[in-house]
mmCIF file of C-alpha atoms in Angstrom:
data_model
loop_
_atom_site.group_PDB
_atom_site.id
_atom_site.type_symbol
_atom_site.label_atom_id
_atom_site.label_comp_id
_atom_site.label_asym_id
_atom_site.label_seq_id
_atom_site.Cartn_x
_atom_site.Cartn_y
_atom_site.Cartn_z
ATOM 1 C CA MET A 1 148.800 11.843 179.308
ATOM 2 C CA ILE A 2 145.576 12.324 177.865
ATOM 3 C CA ILE A 3 145.072 15.007 174.595
ATOM 4 C CA LEU A 4 141.786 16.711 174.551
ATOM 5 C CA TYR A 5 140.264 17.858 171.184
ATOM 6 C CA SER A 6 137.340 19.413 169.572
ATOM 7 C CA PHE A 7 136.349 21.124 166.216
ATOM 8 C CA ILE A 8 134.895 24.382 166.572
ATOM 9 C CA ASP A 9 131.001 24.913 165.631
ATOM 10 C CA GLU A 10 129.763 28.134 164.264
ATOM 11 C CA SER A 11 126.274 27.283 164.980
ATOM 12 C CA ARG A 12 126.999 25.760 168.547
ATOM 13 C CA HIS A 13 129.245 29.447 169.711
ATOM 14 C CA LYS A 14 126.170 31.908 171.143
ATOM 15 C CA PHE A 15 124.837 28.022 173.749
ATOM 16 C CA LEU A 16 128.922 27.989 174.275
ATOM 17 C CA MET A 17 129.569 31.503 174.822
ATOM 18 C CA ASP A 18 126.564 31.528 177.234
ATOM 19 C CA ARG A 19 127.872 28.022 178.368
ATOM 20 C CA TYR A 20 131.069 28.758 179.238
ATOM 21 C CA LEU A 21 132.410 31.880 179.959
ATOM 22 C CA ASN A 22 131.004 33.017 182.906
ATOM 23 C CA ALA A 23 132.813 30.309 184.889
ATOM 24 C CA PHE A 24 136.267 32.153 183.625
ATOM 25 C CA SER A 25 137.645 34.929 185.290
ATOM 26 C CA GLU A 26 137.369 38.292 184.455
ATOM 27 C CA ASP A 27 140.725 38.935 182.538
ATOM 28 C CA PHE A 28 140.010 36.537 180.112
ATOM 29 C CA LYS A 29 136.484 37.049 179.322
ATOM 30 C CA GLU A 30 137.580 40.223 178.124
ATOM 31 C CA ASP A 31 140.033 38.392 175.833
ATOM 32 C CA ILE A 32 137.414 36.369 174.366
ATOM 33 C CA LEU A 33 135.415 39.364 173.934
ATOM 34 C CA LYS A 34 137.857 41.335 172.559
ATOM 35 C CA TYR A 35 138.150 38.469 169.343
ATOM 36 C CA ARG A 36 136.572 39.796 166.663
ATOM 37 C CA ARG A 37 136.248 36.146 164.654
ATOM 38 C CA TRP A 38 133.673 34.158 166.194
ATOM 39 C CA GLN A 39 136.644 31.334 164.934
ATOM 40 C CA ASP A 40 139.369 32.858 167.550
ATOM 41 C CA ALA A 41 136.751 33.320 169.999
ATOM 42 C CA GLN A 42 135.695 29.859 170.475
ATOM 43 C CA LEU A 43 139.201 28.400 169.648
ATOM 44 C CA SER A 44 140.356 30.463 172.696
ATOM 45 C CA LEU A 45 137.064 29.094 174.559
ATOM 46 C CA LEU A 46 137.904 25.346 173.801
ATOM 47 C CA GLY A 47 140.913 25.364 174.112
ATOM 48 C CA ARG A 48 140.619 26.116 178.599
ATOM 49 C CA VAL A 49 137.741 24.425 178.356
ATOM 50 C CA LEU A 50 139.640 21.198 177.036
ATOM 51 C CA LEU A 51 141.987 22.143 179.877
ATOM 52 C CA LEU A 52 138.925 22.352 182.735
ATOM 53 C CA HIS A 53 137.105 19.512 181.512
ATOM 54 C CA GLY A 54 140.627 17.152 181.484
ATOM 55 C CA LEU A 55 141.882 18.465 184.947
ATOM 56 C CA SER A 56 138.818 17.597 186.511
ATOM 57 C CA ALA A 57 137.646 13.845 184.172
ATOM 58 C CA HIS A 58 141.686 12.855 184.308
ATOM 59 C CA PHE A 59 143.808 14.703 187.562
ATOM 60 C CA GLY A 60 140.109 14.867 189.691
ATOM 61 C CA ILE A 61 141.934 19.058 189.772
ATOM 62 C CA ASN A 62 138.290 20.402 189.783
ATOM 63 C CA GLU A 63 139.144 24.219 190.648
ATOM 64 C CA ALA A 64 142.072 25.423 188.035
ATOM 65 C CA ASP A 65 144.293 28.138 189.191
ATOM 66 C CA ILE A 66 146.250 28.839 186.118
ATOM 67 C CA GLY A 67 148.538 31.488 186.455
ATOM 68 C CA LYS A 68 151.711 33.194 184.390
ATOM 69 C CA LEU A 69 155.358 32.405 184.294
ATOM 70 C CA PRO A 70 157.190 35.608 183.373
ATOM 71 C CA ASN A 71 157.794 34.073 180.084
ATOM 72 C CA ASN A 72 154.004 34.356 180.070
ATOM 73 C CA LYS A 73 153.939 30.446 179.758
ATOM 74 C CA PRO A 74 150.867 29.410 181.447
ATOM 75 C CA PHE A 75 150.396 27.408 184.361
ATOM 76 C CA LEU A 76 148.681 25.016 187.037
ATOM 77 C CA LYS A 77 149.029 27.001 190.538
ATOM 78 C CA GLY A 78 149.679 24.379 193.148
ATOM 79 C CA HIS A 79 150.514 21.125 191.371
ATOM 80 C CA PRO A 80 152.882 19.121 189.734
ATOM 81 C CA ILE A 81 150.874 19.049 186.366
ATOM 82 C CA HIS A 82 152.191 20.208 182.771
ATOM 83 C CA PHE A 83 149.336 21.380 180.733
ATOM 84 C CA ASN A 84 150.040 23.099 176.706
ATOM 85 C CA ILE A 85 147.036 24.013 174.226
ATOM 86 C CA SER A 86 146.980 24.811 170.375
ATOM 87 C CA HIS A 87 144.881 25.450 167.433
ATOM 88 C CA SER A 88 144.625 25.666 163.656
ATOM 89 C CA LYS A 89 142.048 26.254 161.405
ATOM 90 C CA ASN A 90 138.530 24.622 162.955
ATOM 91 C CA LEU A 91 140.916 22.322 165.445
ATOM 92 C CA VAL A 92 142.370 22.303 169.078
ATOM 93 C CA ALA A 93 143.708 20.907 171.396
ATOM 94 C CA CYS A 94 145.208 20.216 174.804
ATOM 95 C CA VAL A 95 148.001 17.417 176.321
ATOM 96 C CA ILE A 96 147.275 17.376 179.888
ATOM 97 C CA ALA A 97 150.639 15.556 181.046
ATOM 98 C CA ASP A 98 152.877 14.718 184.746
ATOM 99 C CA PHE A 99 156.003 16.087 182.934
ATOM 100 C CA PRO A 100 156.358 19.336 181.200
ATOM 101 C CA ILE A 101 155.281 19.283 177.249
ATOM 102 C CA GLY A 102 154.507 21.236 174.556
ATOM 103 C CA ILE A 103 151.851 20.543 171.835
ATOM 104 C CA ASP A 104 150.854 21.460 167.720
ATOM 105 C CA ILE A 105 148.972 21.036 165.647
ATOM 106 C CA GLU A 106 148.640 22.484 161.772
ATOM 107 C CA PHE A 107 146.257 22.526 159.352
ATOM 108 C CA SER A 108 148.004 20.970 156.163
ATOM 109 C CA ASP A 109 147.292 23.958 154.242
ATOM 110 C CA GLU A 110 148.006 22.679 150.528
ATOM 111 C CA THR A 111 148.239 26.891 149.070
ATOM 112 C CA ILE A 112 151.826 26.831 151.357
ATOM 113 C CA ASN A 113 155.074 27.414 149.811
ATOM 114 C CA TYR A 114 157.344 25.234 151.770
ATOM 115 C CA LEU A 115 160.339 27.524 150.095
ATOM 116 C CA ASP A 116 158.762 31.105 151.674
ATOM 117 C CA PHE A 117 160.027 28.923 155.217
ATOM 118 C CA LYS A 118 163.727 28.196 153.834
ATOM 119 C CA PHE A 119 164.848 31.118 155.859
ATOM 120 C CA GLN A 120 163.308 29.772 158.881
ATOM 121 C CA MET A 121 165.111 25.971 158.418
ATOM 122 C CA THR A 122 168.553 24.033 158.886
ATOM 123 C CA GLY A 123 169.776 22.659 156.068
ATOM 124 C CA GLY A 124 169.719 19.775 156.884
ATOM 125 C CA GLU A 125 165.494 20.248 157.772
ATOM 126 C CA PHE A 126 165.167 21.564 153.520
ATOM 127 C CA GLU A 127 167.293 19.303 151.936
ATOM 128 C CA GLU A 128 164.669 16.208 153.589
ATOM 129 C CA ILE A 129 161.841 18.592 152.399
ATOM 130 C CA HIS A 130 163.416 19.744 148.985
ATOM 131 C CA GLN A 131 163.966 15.304 148.397
ATOM 132 C CA SER A 132 160.363 13.974 149.639
ATOM 133 C CA GLU A 133 157.950 12.093 147.845
ATOM 134 C CA ASP A 134 155.088 15.127 149.859
ATOM 135 C CA LYS A 135 156.391 18.012 150.141
ATOM 136 C CA ILE A 136 154.178 19.895 152.000
ATOM 137 C CA SER A 137 154.010 16.858 154.574
ATOM 138 C CA SER A 138 156.693 16.949 155.167
ATOM 139 C CA PHE A 139 157.592 21.024 155.170
ATOM 140 C CA PHE A 140 154.119 20.549 158.078
ATOM 141 C CA SER A 141 156.297 17.491 159.381
ATOM 142 C CA TYR A 142 158.904 19.387 160.435
ATOM 143 C CA TRP A 143 156.634 22.978 161.462
ATOM 144 C CA THR A 144 154.912 21.071 163.689
ATOM 145 C CA LYS A 145 157.666 18.655 165.510
ATOM 146 C CA LYS A 146 159.699 22.669 165.722
ATOM 147 C CA GLU A 147 156.977 24.587 167.155
ATOM 148 C CA ALA A 148 156.185 21.723 169.956
ATOM 149 C CA VAL A 149 159.654 22.595 171.077
ATOM 150 C CA LEU A 150 159.252 25.971 171.460
ATOM 151 C CA LYS A 151 156.457 25.623 173.693
ATOM 152 C CA ALA A 152 157.441 22.669 175.828
ATOM 153 C CA GLU A 153 160.552 24.756 176.142
ATOM 154 C CA GLY A 154 159.602 27.549 177.400
ATOM 155 C CA SER A 155 160.824 30.732 175.548
ATOM 156 C CA GLY A 156 158.887 30.407 172.203
ATOM 157 C CA MET A 157 159.736 33.653 169.403
ATOM 158 C CA MET A 158 163.306 33.879 171.666
ATOM 159 C CA ILE A 159 164.309 31.012 169.729
ATOM 160 C CA SER A 160 164.632 30.881 166.286
ATOM 161 C CA LEU A 161 163.203 28.301 164.464
ATOM 162 C CA ASP A 162 166.785 27.526 162.360
ATOM 163 C CA SER A 163 169.014 27.526 165.232
ATOM 164 C CA PHE A 164 168.644 23.602 165.909
ATOM 165 C CA GLU A 165 167.563 21.176 163.967
ATOM 166 C CA ILE A 166 165.555 18.164 164.597
ATOM 167 C CA LEU A 167 167.061 14.418 163.897
ATOM 168 C CA ASN A 168 165.428 11.779 164.185
ATOM 169 C CA ASN A 169 162.811 12.808 167.035
ATOM 170 C CA GLU A 170 165.416 15.084 168.713
ATOM 171 C CA CYS A 171 166.637 17.748 169.422
ATOM 172 C CA VAL A 172 168.971 19.963 171.702
ATOM 173 C CA ILE A 173 168.450 23.704 172.781
ATOM 174 C CA GLU A 174 170.869 25.443 175.178
ATOM 175 C CA GLY A 175 172.371 21.828 176.159
ATOM 176 C CA LYS A 176 168.613 20.564 176.384
ATOM 177 C CA LYS A 177 167.605 17.269 175.084
ATOM 178 C CA PHE A 178 164.087 17.956 173.693
ATOM 179 C CA PHE A 179 162.084 14.337 171.730
ATOM 180 C CA THR A 180 159.385 14.700 170.437
ATOM 181 C CA LYS A 181 156.589 12.782 168.567
ATOM 182 C CA GLU A 182 154.079 13.335 165.930
ATOM 183 C CA PHE A 183 150.707 11.654 166.582
ATOM 184 C CA PHE A 184 147.065 11.255 164.783
ATOM 185 C CA ILE A 185 143.460 13.385 165.381
ATOM 186 C CA ASP A 186 142.336 14.437 161.203
ATOM 187 C CA LYS A 187 143.986 13.197 158.161
ATOM 188 C CA ARG A 188 143.952 17.143 157.743
ATOM 189 C CA TYR A 189 146.304 18.263 160.082
ATOM 190 C CA ASN A 190 149.904 17.369 161.098
ATOM 191 C CA CYS A 191 150.209 16.958 165.066
ATOM 192 C CA CYS A 192 153.307 16.511 167.227
ATOM 193 C CA ILE A 193 154.080 16.737 171.310
ATOM 194 C CA ALA A 194 157.616 17.464 172.521
ATOM 195 C CA SER A 195 159.730 17.054 176.343
ATOM 196 C CA THR A 196 162.324 17.147 177.703
ATOM 197 C CA ASP A 197 161.389 13.482 179.068
ATOM 198 C CA ILE A 198 162.945 10.577 177.101
ATOM 199 C CA ASN A 199 159.690 9.027 177.125
ATOM 200 C CA ILE A 200 157.408 10.252 175.309
ATOM 201 C CA LYS A 201 159.049 8.626 172.704
ATOM 202 C CA ASN A 202 157.225 5.311 173.654
ATOM 203 C CA VAL A 203 153.823 6.821 175.488
ATOM 204 C CA VAL A 204 151.064 6.538 173.562
ATOM 205 C CA PRO A 205 148.448 9.370 174.558
ATOM 206 C CA PHE A 206 145.330 8.896 175.298
ATOM 207 C CA LEU A 207 142.875 10.775 172.596
ATOM 208 C CA GLU A 208 139.647 11.910 173.661
ATOM 209 C CA VAL A 209 137.025 13.653 171.643
ATOM 210 C CA PHE A 210 135.007 17.104 173.563
ATOM 211 C CA LYS A 211 131.440 16.495 171.882
ATOM 212 C CA ILE A 212 130.580 20.927 171.635
#
């Protein structure tokens, strides 16, 4: 398993668009060009660039055909390789593995009032956050775990965050067990991966920064 990441850079935006955009399908290019903010366009573009770089450099897959499942989750056609992409604020990350995987990264916004999100927590999760010394850090740890699980599960918003509870980095959704593991990229961000594969609990992700 590998996790690739990059920070966006406004001064490099035109260069990145000119260098990479034409390498993708017309549909993907149209999606990128619809963004009004350069940040959103670059985050989406770099997510796909990270994926293609990781597949080529670490899995020997030089021509990737990306499709979408009925639930709109992207997948790699013709290969037993799984991936997931997440971005927040100025950071984008892509995880690639040989088992189903989800990833979530969140900028630790100190202005967030975690009480506003109480309705999206279980009672046990709320108490754990409420009683912790660093409530903001605890809240974002909770949030990234839950989002990573949802992305690994694949149903997205069809499952509410308060419908399952993560205890000791494990949870169950509709009889299926998921495992979570936090990892570090930058002190301003919380990062987590999730999978149904129990080996994720012991794996040490290989982190690679993609310099733009």
